[in-house]
XYZ file of C-alpha atoms in Angstrom:
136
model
C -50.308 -12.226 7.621
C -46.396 -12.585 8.272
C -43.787 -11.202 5.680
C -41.625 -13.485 3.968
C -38.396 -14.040 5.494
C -35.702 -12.385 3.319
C -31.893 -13.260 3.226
C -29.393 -10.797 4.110
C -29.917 -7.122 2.212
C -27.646 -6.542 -0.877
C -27.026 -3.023 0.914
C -24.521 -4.769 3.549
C -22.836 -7.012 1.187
C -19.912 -4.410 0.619
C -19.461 -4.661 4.424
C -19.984 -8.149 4.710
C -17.170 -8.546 2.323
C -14.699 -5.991 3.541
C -15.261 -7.745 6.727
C -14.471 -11.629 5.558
C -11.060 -9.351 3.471
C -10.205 -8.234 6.767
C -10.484 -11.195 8.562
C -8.166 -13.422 5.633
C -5.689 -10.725 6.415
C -5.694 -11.577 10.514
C -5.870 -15.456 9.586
C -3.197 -15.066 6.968
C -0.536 -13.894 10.110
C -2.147 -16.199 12.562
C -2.873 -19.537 10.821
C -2.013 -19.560 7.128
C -3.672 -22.173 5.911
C -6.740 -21.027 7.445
C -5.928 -17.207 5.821
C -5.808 -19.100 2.488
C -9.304 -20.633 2.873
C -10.435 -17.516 4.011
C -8.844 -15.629 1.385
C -10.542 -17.922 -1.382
C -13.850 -17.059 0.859
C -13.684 -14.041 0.692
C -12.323 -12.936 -2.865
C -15.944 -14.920 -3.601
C -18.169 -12.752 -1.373
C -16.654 -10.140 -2.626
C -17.431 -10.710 -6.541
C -20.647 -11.493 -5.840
C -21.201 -8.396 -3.828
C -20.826 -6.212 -6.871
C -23.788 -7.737 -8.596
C -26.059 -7.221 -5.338
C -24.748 -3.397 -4.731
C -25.201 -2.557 -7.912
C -28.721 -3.955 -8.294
C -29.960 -1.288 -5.028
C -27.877 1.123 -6.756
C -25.334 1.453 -3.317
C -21.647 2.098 -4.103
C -19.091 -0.704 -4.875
C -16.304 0.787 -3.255
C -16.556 -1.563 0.134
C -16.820 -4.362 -2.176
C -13.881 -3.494 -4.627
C -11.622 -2.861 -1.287
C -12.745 -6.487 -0.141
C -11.292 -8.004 -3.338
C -8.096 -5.739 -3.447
C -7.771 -6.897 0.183
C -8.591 -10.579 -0.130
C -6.719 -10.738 -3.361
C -3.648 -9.398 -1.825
C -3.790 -12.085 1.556
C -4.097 -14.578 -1.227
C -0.709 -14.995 -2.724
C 0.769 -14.146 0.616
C -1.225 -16.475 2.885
C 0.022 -19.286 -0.096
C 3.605 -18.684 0.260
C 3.019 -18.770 4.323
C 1.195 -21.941 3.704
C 4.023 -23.444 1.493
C 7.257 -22.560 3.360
C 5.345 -23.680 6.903
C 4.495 -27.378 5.004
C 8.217 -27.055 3.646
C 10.043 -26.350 6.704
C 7.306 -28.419 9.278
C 10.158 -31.002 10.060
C 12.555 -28.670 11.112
C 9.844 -26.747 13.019
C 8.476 -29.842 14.341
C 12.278 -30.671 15.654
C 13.145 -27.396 17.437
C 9.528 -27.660 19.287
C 10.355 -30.955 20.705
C 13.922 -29.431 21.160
C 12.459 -26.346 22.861
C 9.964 -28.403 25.296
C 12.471 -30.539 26.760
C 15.191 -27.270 27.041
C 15.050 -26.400 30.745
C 18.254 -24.028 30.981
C 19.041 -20.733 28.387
C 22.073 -22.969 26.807
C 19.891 -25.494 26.072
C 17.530 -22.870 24.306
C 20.371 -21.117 22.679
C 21.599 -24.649 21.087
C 17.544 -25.363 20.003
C 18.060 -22.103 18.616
C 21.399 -22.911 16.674
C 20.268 -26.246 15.992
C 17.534 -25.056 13.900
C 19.364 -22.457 12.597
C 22.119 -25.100 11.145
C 18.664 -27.153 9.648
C 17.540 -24.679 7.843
C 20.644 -23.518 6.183
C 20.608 -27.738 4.747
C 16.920 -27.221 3.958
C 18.043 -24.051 1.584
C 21.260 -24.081 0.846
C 21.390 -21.137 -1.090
C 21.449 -18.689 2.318
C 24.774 -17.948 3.344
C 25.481 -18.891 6.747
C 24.437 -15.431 9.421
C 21.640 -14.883 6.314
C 18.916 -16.381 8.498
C 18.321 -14.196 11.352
C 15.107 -15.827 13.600
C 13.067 -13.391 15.355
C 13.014 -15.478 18.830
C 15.777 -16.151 20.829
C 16.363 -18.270 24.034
């Protein structure tokens, strides 16, 4: 006679969830709308963790660190998410710019181009406010 096959043991859902927490963090850098919809994921695996832990009597600190984690990539994958949607035209122009650039002035003036955009895209920055990480 076989044994049933069981799901996945409530004693690795703490893991499981710190895992998907860590992972929203690493999408929220690299993709953000994919850290959101990870973050959502895994706020939910880690709630229902809890339950399951605490029915095999295993500590819930793996689990509560999953939520704190997740719950924190949240808010900050959102804002990524919002301000990349906001500023996609401008970002979509200095790409194009950038592919077609084939000297280091042409880079430096994708670079100020884009830097003049989004000073009319948020007009409360002062001019020398926005400094971009990249340059030519």
């Amino acid at each position: 006679m076989t044994s049933p096959v069981q799901a996945r043991p409530a004693e690795s859902a703490g893991r499981r969830a710190l895992w998907l927490a860590f992972a929203s963090v690493v999408m929220t850098f690299l993709l953000p709308l994919a850290g959101l919809v990870m973050s959502i994921f895994a706020l939910v695996v880690a709630i229902r963790a809890i339950p399951a832990l605490r029915s095999v009597s295993k500590p819930i600190g793996t689990a509560v660190t999953g939520i704190v984690l997740s719950a924190l990539a949240l808010p900050v994958s959102l804002s990524m998410a919002a301000m990349q949607l906001y500023l996609s035209d401008e970002l979509t122009a200095y790409t194009n710019c950038r592919a077609g650039a084939g000297t280091v002035a042409a880079q430096r003036d994708c670079v100020q181009q884009l830097e003049q955009a989004l000073h009319k895209k948020m007009p409360f920055l002062q001019p020398g406010d926005i400094r971009l990480p990249f340059t030519p």
